[in-house]
Amino acid sequence: MKKFLSILMVFIVAVSMAACGQKNSEPTPAKPSTPAEAEAKAITMRIAHTLAPDSHYNKGLQKFAEIVDQKTEGKIKVELFHSSQLGSERDAIEGISMGTLEATLSSTGPLANFSKKFMVFDLPFIINDRETAFAAMDGEMGKNILASLDSKGIKGLGFWENGFRMITNSKVAINTPADVAGLKIRLMENPVHMETFKVLGAQPVPMPFGELFTALQQKTVDGQENPLVIIDTSKFYEVQNNLALTGHFYSPAVFMVSQSFYNKLTPELQKALAEAEKEARDWQRDYCVKMEKDLVEKLKQNGMTITTPDKKAFQEATKPVYDKFKAEIGEDVINALMNK
């Protein structure tokens, strides 16, 4: 009897231990992620640009960041780097091409070094109204131009607003092409822009935007050319007293992302990014148009002498630029934009 009881006790203990082991092997339910943990898992998307924090670039990109956060439910976290914090426009574009930066918003000027098709926007007076520009950029022509960046590891998502470029300087009020002759004008590193001002008799000085204010202040250059919104937000009126409303170039901005970054995203996140870009682009364009209406008066109040030159005289003077670049850009591309 004692032997039977001993065996029974051993059996009961063994069964109990097995039951405990089975219970302990059951998976522990996962705790829900905290906001901090969810943020740590988010995909970081750094966007660099060269303009001020209150610029039209930064305002539009802030809107983009809001929309991306909503559409991806926080899965993509956008970080903005303004005022050339990560280098010049060309530095940012090269970073995207190499996959060391996720995105940038840049003027088309430096893009001529990556695709000759972007040079069409730089031809003087090829665009004279925004409706023409938007129709071209948002249509098949714009898609084809953006696609020319694919081979460089860059995905062009769309064209944003920058504006018509105007000339400022500290020496003379500009009314005719002859008034530009002899002026040292800072330009982007862009062959069409350089040739245009050479034809006008100016001395083009290529220079990164981040160095421009100091160069104007120290009289290293006499003047520069940019859209009104940049002239205002960069406070060029503090070092320039003459503004000529020439509108010689229409300057769009291009929103680009790294192909390597984009290809790692799920189809759902790619779709959300594309939708956010279009919504933010439309918002930014409206913002620029509304703001520009008041800028001329604002710049006048800040001490600038404003002139409105005869554009026909400037168009005539810059015709040789078309002859020089039509073979390189492609007559079909030029004609498609001119005939819009």
mmCIF file of C-alpha atoms in Angstrom:
data_model
loop_
_atom_site.group_PDB
_atom_site.id
_atom_site.type_symbol
_atom_site.label_atom_id
_atom_site.label_comp_id
_atom_site.label_asym_id
_atom_site.label_seq_id
_atom_site.Cartn_x
_atom_site.Cartn_y
_atom_site.Cartn_z
ATOM 1 C CA MET A 1 0.000 0.000 0.000
ATOM 2 C CA LYS A 2 2.825 2.359 0.923
ATOM 3 C CA LYS A 3 4.546 1.541 -2.370
ATOM 4 C CA PHE A 4 1.351 2.302 -4.316
ATOM 5 C CA LEU A 5 0.918 5.653 -2.554
ATOM 6 C CA SER A 6 4.532 6.634 -3.324
ATOM 7 C CA ILE A 7 4.064 5.880 -7.006
ATOM 8 C CA LEU A 8 0.797 7.842 -7.045
ATOM 9 C CA MET A 9 2.466 10.886 -5.468
ATOM 10 C CA VAL A 10 5.288 10.812 -7.989
ATOM 11 C CA PHE A 11 2.742 10.645 -10.809
ATOM 12 C CA ILE A 12 0.746 13.622 -9.451
ATOM 13 C CA VAL A 13 3.894 15.764 -9.071
ATOM 14 C CA ALA A 14 5.009 14.929 -12.648
ATOM 15 C CA VAL A 15 1.614 15.866 -14.082
ATOM 16 C CA SER A 16 1.593 19.131 -12.142
ATOM 17 C CA MET A 17 5.076 20.103 -13.363
ATOM 18 C CA ALA A 18 4.142 19.348 -16.969
ATOM 19 C CA ALA A 19 1.037 21.490 -16.670
ATOM 20 C CA CYS A 20 3.071 24.372 -15.253
ATOM 21 C CA GLY A 21 5.608 24.063 -18.047
ATOM 22 C CA GLN A 22 2.882 24.139 -20.670
ATOM 23 C CA LYS A 23 1.349 27.214 -19.039
ATOM 24 C CA ASN A 24 4.674 28.995 -18.889
ATOM 25 C CA SER A 25 5.386 28.271 -22.566
ATOM 26 C CA GLU A 26 2.318 30.142 -23.719
ATOM 27 C CA PRO A 27 3.269 33.457 -25.470
ATOM 28 C CA THR A 28 2.797 36.631 -23.464
ATOM 29 C CA PRO A 29 0.393 39.000 -25.207
ATOM 30 C CA ALA A 30 2.259 41.937 -26.846
ATOM 31 C CA LYS A 31 1.851 45.236 -25.136
ATOM 32 C CA PRO A 32 0.578 48.069 -27.340
ATOM 33 C CA SER A 33 3.324 50.451 -28.521
ATOM 34 C CA THR A 34 3.685 53.734 -26.689
ATOM 35 C CA PRO A 35 3.755 56.974 -28.753
ATOM 36 C CA ALA A 36 7.513 57.177 -28.184
ATOM 37 C CA GLU A 37 8.021 53.590 -29.430
ATOM 38 C CA ALA A 38 5.827 54.227 -32.481
ATOM 39 C CA GLU A 39 7.832 57.373 -33.300
ATOM 40 C CA ALA A 40 11.085 55.449 -32.960
ATOM 41 C CA LYS A 41 9.837 52.942 -35.555
ATOM 42 C CA ALA A 42 8.753 55.683 -38.012
ATOM 43 C CA ILE A 43 10.619 56.131 -41.294
ATOM 44 C CA THR A 44 12.569 59.398 -41.262
ATOM 45 C CA MET A 45 12.317 61.584 -44.377
ATOM 46 C CA ARG A 46 14.761 64.510 -44.312
ATOM 47 C CA ILE A 47 13.994 67.352 -46.718
ATOM 48 C CA ALA A 48 16.660 69.991 -47.362
ATOM 49 C CA HIS A 49 16.325 73.389 -49.026
ATOM 50 C CA THR A 50 18.280 76.655 -49.112
ATOM 51 C CA LEU A 51 15.646 79.257 -48.207
ATOM 52 C CA ALA A 52 14.615 80.909 -44.931
ATOM 53 C CA PRO A 53 12.239 79.319 -42.392
ATOM 54 C CA ASP A 54 9.483 81.796 -43.340
ATOM 55 C CA SER A 55 9.949 81.242 -47.084
ATOM 56 C CA HIS A 56 7.367 79.822 -49.480
ATOM 57 C CA TYR A 57 9.472 76.656 -49.708
ATOM 58 C CA ASN A 58 9.412 76.030 -45.973
ATOM 59 C CA LYS A 59 5.725 76.945 -45.604
ATOM 60 C CA GLY A 60 4.793 74.477 -48.354
ATOM 61 C CA LEU A 61 7.006 71.758 -46.897
ATOM 62 C CA GLN A 62 5.448 72.234 -43.464
ATOM 63 C CA LYS A 63 2.065 71.628 -45.082
ATOM 64 C CA PHE A 64 3.515 68.549 -46.828
ATOM 65 C CA ALA A 65 4.772 67.214 -43.486
ATOM 66 C CA GLU A 66 1.292 67.628 -41.945
ATOM 67 C CA ILE A 67 -0.392 65.797 -44.815
ATOM 68 C CA VAL A 68 2.177 62.974 -44.821
ATOM 69 C CA ASP A 69 1.674 62.461 -41.088
ATOM 70 C CA GLN A 70 -2.094 62.209 -41.605
ATOM 71 C CA LYS A 71 -1.994 59.960 -44.660
ATOM 72 C CA THR A 72 0.629 57.549 -43.276
ATOM 73 C CA GLU A 73 -0.717 57.614 -39.707
ATOM 74 C CA GLY A 74 2.707 58.638 -38.465
ATOM 75 C CA LYS A 75 4.618 55.910 -40.320
ATOM 76 C CA ILE A 76 6.734 58.566 -42.102
ATOM 77 C CA LYS A 77 8.261 61.360 -40.057
ATOM 78 C CA VAL A 78 9.293 64.430 -42.099
ATOM 79 C CA GLU A 79 12.219 66.534 -40.859
ATOM 80 C CA LEU A 80 12.903 69.910 -42.522
ATOM 81 C CA PHE A 81 16.332 71.497 -42.930
ATOM 82 C CA HIS A 82 16.109 75.095 -44.194
ATOM 83 C CA SER A 83 18.653 77.871 -44.868
ATOM 84 C CA SER A 84 21.274 75.632 -46.540
ATOM 85 C CA GLN A 85 21.768 73.656 -43.318
ATOM 86 C CA LEU A 86 22.659 70.590 -45.389
ATOM 87 C CA GLY A 87 24.485 72.474 -48.136
ATOM 88 C CA SER A 88 23.644 74.122 -51.453
ATOM 89 C CA GLU A 89 20.907 73.070 -53.880
ATOM 90 C CA ARG A 90 23.441 71.108 -55.883
ATOM 91 C CA ASP A 91 24.710 69.410 -52.706
ATOM 92 C CA ALA A 92 21.156 68.336 -51.862
ATOM 93 C CA ILE A 93 20.455 67.019 -55.369
ATOM 94 C CA GLU A 94 23.715 65.059 -55.361
ATOM 95 C CA GLY A 95 22.839 63.667 -51.916
ATOM 96 C CA ILE A 96 19.509 62.410 -53.244
ATOM 97 C CA SER A 97 21.200 60.902 -56.268
ATOM 98 C CA MET A 98 23.637 59.011 -54.020
ATOM 99 C CA GLY A 99 20.952 58.043 -51.501
ATOM 100 C CA THR A 100 22.492 59.968 -48.579
ATOM 101 C CA LEU A 101 19.494 62.353 -48.390
ATOM 102 C CA GLU A 102 15.803 61.515 -48.735
ATOM 103 C CA ALA A 103 14.348 64.624 -50.418
ATOM 104 C CA THR A 104 14.772 68.240 -51.459
ATOM 105 C CA LEU A 105 12.857 71.159 -52.935
ATOM 106 C CA SER A 106 15.119 72.966 -55.373
ATOM 107 C CA SER A 107 14.924 75.536 -58.143
ATOM 108 C CA THR A 108 15.430 74.157 -61.652
ATOM 109 C CA GLY A 109 18.697 76.056 -62.094
ATOM 110 C CA PRO A 110 21.114 73.366 -60.829
ATOM 111 C CA LEU A 111 19.100 70.563 -62.444
ATOM 112 C CA ALA A 112 20.505 71.425 -65.856
ATOM 113 C CA ASN A 113 23.657 69.665 -64.619
ATOM 114 C CA PHE A 114 21.642 66.445 -64.186
ATOM 115 C CA SER A 115 19.267 66.636 -67.167
ATOM 116 C CA LYS A 116 19.446 69.057 -70.091
ATOM 117 C CA LYS A 117 15.663 68.979 -70.441
ATOM 118 C CA PHE A 118 15.294 71.246 -67.413
ATOM 119 C CA MET A 119 17.090 73.984 -69.326
ATOM 120 C CA VAL A 120 13.882 74.759 -71.217
ATOM 121 C CA PHE A 121 12.475 76.552 -68.154
ATOM 122 C CA ASP A 122 15.570 78.727 -68.010
ATOM 123 C CA LEU A 123 15.209 80.257 -71.468
ATOM 124 C CA PRO A 124 14.431 83.966 -71.083
ATOM 125 C CA PHE A 125 10.762 84.911 -71.453
ATOM 126 C CA ILE A 126 9.700 81.455 -72.681
ATOM 127 C CA ILE A 127 6.920 81.616 -70.051
ATOM 128 C CA ASN A 128 4.964 84.789 -69.417
ATOM 129 C CA ASP A 129 2.049 83.585 -67.295
ATOM 130 C CA ARG A 130 1.525 80.993 -64.576
ATOM 131 C CA GLU A 131 -1.420 79.277 -66.277
ATOM 132 C CA THR A 132 0.870 78.306 -69.164
ATOM 133 C CA ALA A 133 3.524 77.133 -66.751
ATOM 134 C CA PHE A 134 1.185 75.004 -64.627
ATOM 135 C CA ALA A 135 -0.422 73.385 -67.680
ATOM 136 C CA ALA A 136 2.994 72.390 -69.016
ATOM 137 C CA MET A 137 4.462 71.221 -65.714
ATOM 138 C CA ASP A 138 1.448 69.183 -64.620
ATOM 139 C CA GLY A 139 0.924 67.586 -68.030
ATOM 140 C CA GLU A 140 2.827 65.104 -70.177
ATOM 141 C CA MET A 141 5.648 67.551 -70.827
ATOM 142 C CA GLY A 142 6.348 67.910 -67.114
ATOM 143 C CA LYS A 143 6.153 64.146 -66.544
ATOM 144 C CA ASN A 144 8.676 63.523 -69.319
ATOM 145 C CA ILE A 145 11.080 66.110 -67.930
ATOM 146 C CA LEU A 146 10.833 64.677 -64.411
ATOM 147 C CA ALA A 147 11.356 61.159 -65.767
ATOM 148 C CA SER A 148 14.694 62.265 -67.240
ATOM 149 C CA LEU A 149 16.049 62.203 -63.657
ATOM 150 C CA ASP A 150 15.301 58.489 -63.177
ATOM 151 C CA SER A 151 18.696 57.391 -64.495
ATOM 152 C CA LYS A 152 20.375 59.612 -61.883
ATOM 153 C CA GLY A 153 18.733 57.847 -58.950
ATOM 154 C CA ILE A 154 16.293 60.729 -58.493
ATOM 155 C CA LYS A 155 12.499 60.524 -58.563
ATOM 156 C CA GLY A 156 10.889 63.838 -59.457
ATOM 157 C CA LEU A 157 7.460 64.003 -57.806
ATOM 158 C CA GLY A 158 6.304 67.383 -59.092
ATOM 159 C CA PHE A 159 6.802 71.065 -59.825
ATOM 160 C CA TRP A 160 6.158 73.663 -57.127
ATOM 161 C CA GLU A 161 6.036 77.443 -57.328
ATOM 162 C CA ASN A 162 9.018 79.742 -57.152
ATOM 163 C CA GLY A 163 7.960 82.656 -59.317
ATOM 164 C CA PHE A 164 9.110 85.050 -62.003
ATOM 165 C CA ARG A 165 12.648 86.229 -61.405
ATOM 166 C CA MET A 166 13.429 89.946 -61.018
ATOM 167 C CA ILE A 167 16.742 91.840 -60.960
ATOM 168 C CA THR A 168 18.007 93.795 -57.963
ATOM 169 C CA ASN A 169 21.226 95.785 -57.668
ATOM 170 C CA SER A 170 22.883 98.508 -55.631
ATOM 171 C CA LYS A 171 24.123 100.713 -58.467
ATOM 172 C CA VAL A 172 21.493 101.736 -61.017
ATOM 173 C CA ALA A 173 17.735 101.745 -61.670
ATOM 174 C CA ILE A 174 17.191 99.348 -64.579
ATOM 175 C CA ASN A 175 14.823 100.434 -67.356
ATOM 176 C CA THR A 176 16.498 99.065 -70.506
ATOM 177 C CA PRO A 177 18.828 96.167 -71.352
ATOM 178 C CA ALA A 178 21.693 98.696 -71.602
ATOM 179 C CA ASP A 179 21.325 99.432 -67.877
ATOM 180 C CA VAL A 180 22.344 95.856 -67.053
ATOM 181 C CA ALA A 181 25.662 96.132 -68.915
ATOM 182 C CA GLY A 182 28.705 96.037 -66.661
ATOM 183 C CA LEU A 183 26.861 94.905 -63.525
ATOM 184 C CA LYS A 184 28.287 91.975 -61.574
ATOM 185 C CA ILE A 185 25.209 89.775 -61.100
ATOM 186 C CA ARG A 186 25.147 86.696 -58.907
ATOM 187 C CA LEU A 187 23.563 83.745 -60.712
ATOM 188 C CA MET A 188 22.949 80.077 -60.102
ATOM 189 C CA GLU A 189 25.388 77.679 -61.688
ATOM 190 C CA ASN A 190 23.278 77.390 -64.808
ATOM 191 C CA PRO A 191 24.552 77.723 -68.391
ATOM 192 C CA VAL A 192 21.376 79.336 -69.796
ATOM 193 C CA HIS A 193 21.204 81.918 -67.022
ATOM 194 C CA MET A 194 24.915 82.701 -67.447
ATOM 195 C CA GLU A 195 24.581 83.138 -71.215
ATOM 196 C CA THR A 196 21.477 85.330 -70.859
ATOM 197 C CA PHE A 197 23.279 87.854 -68.681
ATOM 198 C CA LYS A 198 26.417 87.712 -70.832
ATOM 199 C CA VAL A 199 24.251 88.651 -73.824
ATOM 200 C CA LEU A 200 22.919 91.601 -71.801
ATOM 201 C CA GLY A 201 26.493 92.727 -71.137
ATOM 202 C CA ALA A 202 26.577 91.843 -67.430
ATOM 203 C CA GLN A 203 29.331 89.978 -65.601
ATOM 204 C CA PRO A 204 27.765 86.721 -64.328
ATOM 205 C CA VAL A 205 29.107 85.458 -60.988
ATOM 206 C CA PRO A 206 27.991 81.905 -60.090
ATOM 207 C CA MET A 207 27.630 81.531 -56.329
ATOM 208 C CA PRO A 208 25.735 79.327 -53.837
ATOM 209 C CA PHE A 209 22.642 80.992 -52.433
ATOM 210 C CA GLY A 210 23.880 80.663 -48.859
ATOM 211 C CA GLU A 211 26.750 83.061 -49.632
ATOM 212 C CA LEU A 212 24.673 85.653 -51.465
ATOM 213 C CA PHE A 213 23.555 88.059 -48.733
ATOM 214 C CA THR A 214 27.111 88.553 -47.482
ATOM 215 C CA ALA A 215 28.383 89.031 -51.050
ATOM 216 C CA LEU A 216 25.763 91.747 -51.654
ATOM 217 C CA GLN A 217 26.531 93.357 -48.311
ATOM 218 C CA GLN A 218 30.273 93.440 -48.992
ATOM 219 C CA LYS A 219 29.766 94.587 -52.632
ATOM 220 C CA THR A 220 31.487 91.466 -53.960
ATOM 221 C CA VAL A 221 28.632 91.475 -56.473
ATOM 222 C CA ASP A 222 26.422 94.392 -57.518
ATOM 223 C CA GLY A 223 23.168 92.503 -57.752
ATOM 224 C CA GLN A 224 21.237 89.280 -58.090
ATOM 225 C CA GLU A 225 18.004 87.927 -59.586
ATOM 226 C CA ASN A 226 15.269 86.003 -57.793
ATOM 227 C CA PRO A 227 11.492 85.868 -57.391
ATOM 228 C CA LEU A 228 9.923 88.601 -55.245
ATOM 229 C CA VAL A 229 9.150 86.213 -52.406
ATOM 230 C CA ILE A 230 12.840 85.303 -52.051
ATOM 231 C CA ILE A 231 13.912 88.951 -52.303
ATOM 232 C CA ASP A 232 11.547 89.656 -49.407
ATOM 233 C CA THR A 233 12.138 86.680 -47.101
ATOM 234 C CA SER A 234 15.914 86.882 -47.619
ATOM 235 C CA LYS A 235 15.799 90.622 -46.756
ATOM 236 C CA PHE A 236 17.800 91.625 -49.817
ATOM 237 C CA TYR A 237 16.212 95.084 -49.508
ATOM 238 C CA GLU A 238 18.658 95.671 -46.647
ATOM 239 C CA VAL A 239 21.609 95.522 -49.076
ATOM 240 C CA GLN A 240 19.955 96.361 -52.447
ATOM 241 C CA ASN A 241 18.117 99.570 -53.309
ATOM 242 C CA ASN A 242 16.977 98.928 -56.909
ATOM 243 C CA LEU A 243 14.401 96.374 -58.075
ATOM 244 C CA ALA A 244 13.500 95.879 -61.747
ATOM 245 C CA LEU A 245 10.315 93.900 -62.475
ATOM 246 C CA THR A 246 11.768 92.145 -65.516
ATOM 247 C CA GLY A 247 10.254 88.658 -65.052
ATOM 248 C CA HIS A 248 13.031 87.425 -67.341
ATOM 249 C CA PHE A 249 12.877 83.781 -66.181
ATOM 250 C CA TYR A 250 9.967 81.816 -64.786
ATOM 251 C CA SER A 251 11.426 79.713 -62.007
ATOM 252 C CA PRO A 252 9.586 76.602 -60.849
ATOM 253 C CA ALA A 253 10.838 74.470 -57.980
ATOM 254 C CA VAL A 254 11.130 70.695 -58.188
ATOM 255 C CA PHE A 255 10.219 68.305 -55.368
ATOM 256 C CA MET A 256 12.532 65.297 -55.574
ATOM 257 C CA VAL A 257 13.103 62.169 -53.526
ATOM 258 C CA SER A 258 15.859 59.592 -53.610
ATOM 259 C CA GLN A 259 14.956 56.551 -55.710
ATOM 260 C CA SER A 260 16.602 54.263 -53.154
ATOM 261 C CA PHE A 261 14.465 55.772 -50.367
ATOM 262 C CA TYR A 262 11.279 55.654 -52.447
ATOM 263 C CA ASN A 263 11.814 52.057 -53.565
ATOM 264 C CA LYS A 264 12.054 50.872 -49.939
ATOM 265 C CA LEU A 265 8.565 52.179 -49.160
ATOM 266 C CA THR A 266 5.498 49.977 -49.408
ATOM 267 C CA PRO A 267 3.104 50.701 -52.301
ATOM 268 C CA GLU A 268 0.688 52.212 -49.770
ATOM 269 C CA LEU A 269 3.300 54.631 -48.454
ATOM 270 C CA GLN A 270 4.429 55.526 -51.982
ATOM 271 C CA LYS A 271 0.827 56.360 -52.852
ATOM 272 C CA ALA A 272 0.437 58.463 -49.704
ATOM 273 C CA LEU A 273 3.640 60.363 -50.501
ATOM 274 C CA ALA A 274 2.518 61.122 -54.063
ATOM 275 C CA GLU A 275 -0.895 62.316 -52.890
ATOM 276 C CA ALA A 276 0.645 64.492 -50.174
ATOM 277 C CA GLU A 277 3.009 66.077 -52.691
ATOM 278 C CA LYS A 278 0.164 67.112 -54.997
ATOM 279 C CA GLU A 279 -1.970 68.519 -52.178
ATOM 280 C CA ALA A 280 0.940 70.452 -50.689
ATOM 281 C CA ARG A 281 1.995 71.688 -54.138
ATOM 282 C CA ASP A 282 -1.446 73.165 -54.821
ATOM 283 C CA TRP A 283 -1.497 74.771 -51.373
ATOM 284 C CA GLN A 284 1.978 76.253 -51.893
ATOM 285 C CA ARG A 285 1.112 77.663 -55.318
ATOM 286 C CA ASP A 286 -1.971 79.417 -53.938
ATOM 287 C CA TYR A 287 0.067 80.744 -51.023
ATOM 288 C CA CYS A 288 2.672 82.242 -53.389
ATOM 289 C CA VAL A 289 0.153 83.904 -55.697
ATOM 290 C CA LYS A 290 -1.745 85.511 -52.810
ATOM 291 C CA MET A 291 1.420 86.727 -51.124
ATOM 292 C CA GLU A 292 3.009 88.138 -54.291
ATOM 293 C CA LYS A 293 0.199 90.660 -54.775
ATOM 294 C CA ASP A 294 1.377 92.604 -51.741
ATOM 295 C CA LEU A 295 5.137 92.151 -52.140
ATOM 296 C CA VAL A 296 5.851 95.011 -54.560
ATOM 297 C CA GLU A 297 4.318 97.539 -52.174
ATOM 298 C CA LYS A 298 6.057 95.918 -49.209
ATOM 299 C CA LEU A 299 9.470 96.116 -50.910
ATOM 300 C CA LYS A 300 8.810 99.726 -51.858
ATOM 301 C CA GLN A 301 8.044 100.521 -48.229
ATOM 302 C CA ASN A 302 11.323 98.868 -47.293
ATOM 303 C CA GLY A 303 13.180 101.450 -49.351
ATOM 304 C CA MET A 304 13.590 99.865 -52.793
ATOM 305 C CA THR A 305 13.279 101.922 -55.982
ATOM 306 C CA ILE A 306 11.076 99.866 -58.294
ATOM 307 C CA THR A 307 11.067 100.072 -62.079
ATOM 308 C CA THR A 308 8.958 98.302 -64.709
ATOM 309 C CA PRO A 309 11.151 97.877 -67.805
ATOM 310 C CA ASP A 310 9.805 97.235 -71.304
ATOM 311 C CA LYS A 311 9.945 93.447 -71.573
ATOM 312 C CA LYS A 312 9.880 93.499 -75.375
ATOM 313 C CA ALA A 313 13.272 95.200 -75.432
ATOM 314 C CA PHE A 314 14.691 92.507 -73.145
ATOM 315 C CA GLN A 315 13.097 89.726 -75.205
ATOM 316 C CA GLU A 316 14.703 91.081 -78.353
ATOM 317 C CA ALA A 317 18.092 91.456 -76.686
ATOM 318 C CA THR A 318 18.102 87.855 -75.404
ATOM 319 C CA LYS A 319 17.029 86.062 -78.621
ATOM 320 C CA PRO A 320 20.575 84.779 -79.297
ATOM 321 C CA VAL A 321 20.275 82.578 -76.184
ATOM 322 C CA TYR A 322 17.638 80.429 -77.951
ATOM 323 C CA ASP A 323 19.909 79.895 -80.944
ATOM 324 C CA LYS A 324 22.764 78.753 -78.725
ATOM 325 C CA PHE A 325 20.806 76.159 -76.725
ATOM 326 C CA LYS A 326 18.032 74.898 -79.011
ATOM 327 C CA ALA A 327 20.061 71.898 -80.215
ATOM 328 C CA GLU A 328 21.061 70.935 -76.674
ATOM 329 C CA ILE A 329 17.584 71.303 -75.151
ATOM 330 C CA GLY A 330 15.675 70.069 -78.190
ATOM 331 C CA GLU A 331 13.532 72.199 -80.482
ATOM 332 C CA ASP A 332 10.559 69.902 -79.836
ATOM 333 C CA VAL A 333 10.725 70.626 -76.079
ATOM 334 C CA ILE A 334 11.068 74.364 -76.678
ATOM 335 C CA ASN A 335 8.200 74.446 -79.172
ATOM 336 C CA ALA A 336 5.952 72.392 -76.882
ATOM 337 C CA LEU A 337 6.352 74.976 -74.120
ATOM 338 C CA MET A 338 6.130 78.027 -76.380
ATOM 339 C CA ASN A 339 2.939 76.742 -78.037
ATOM 340 C CA LYS A 340 1.079 76.028 -74.784
#
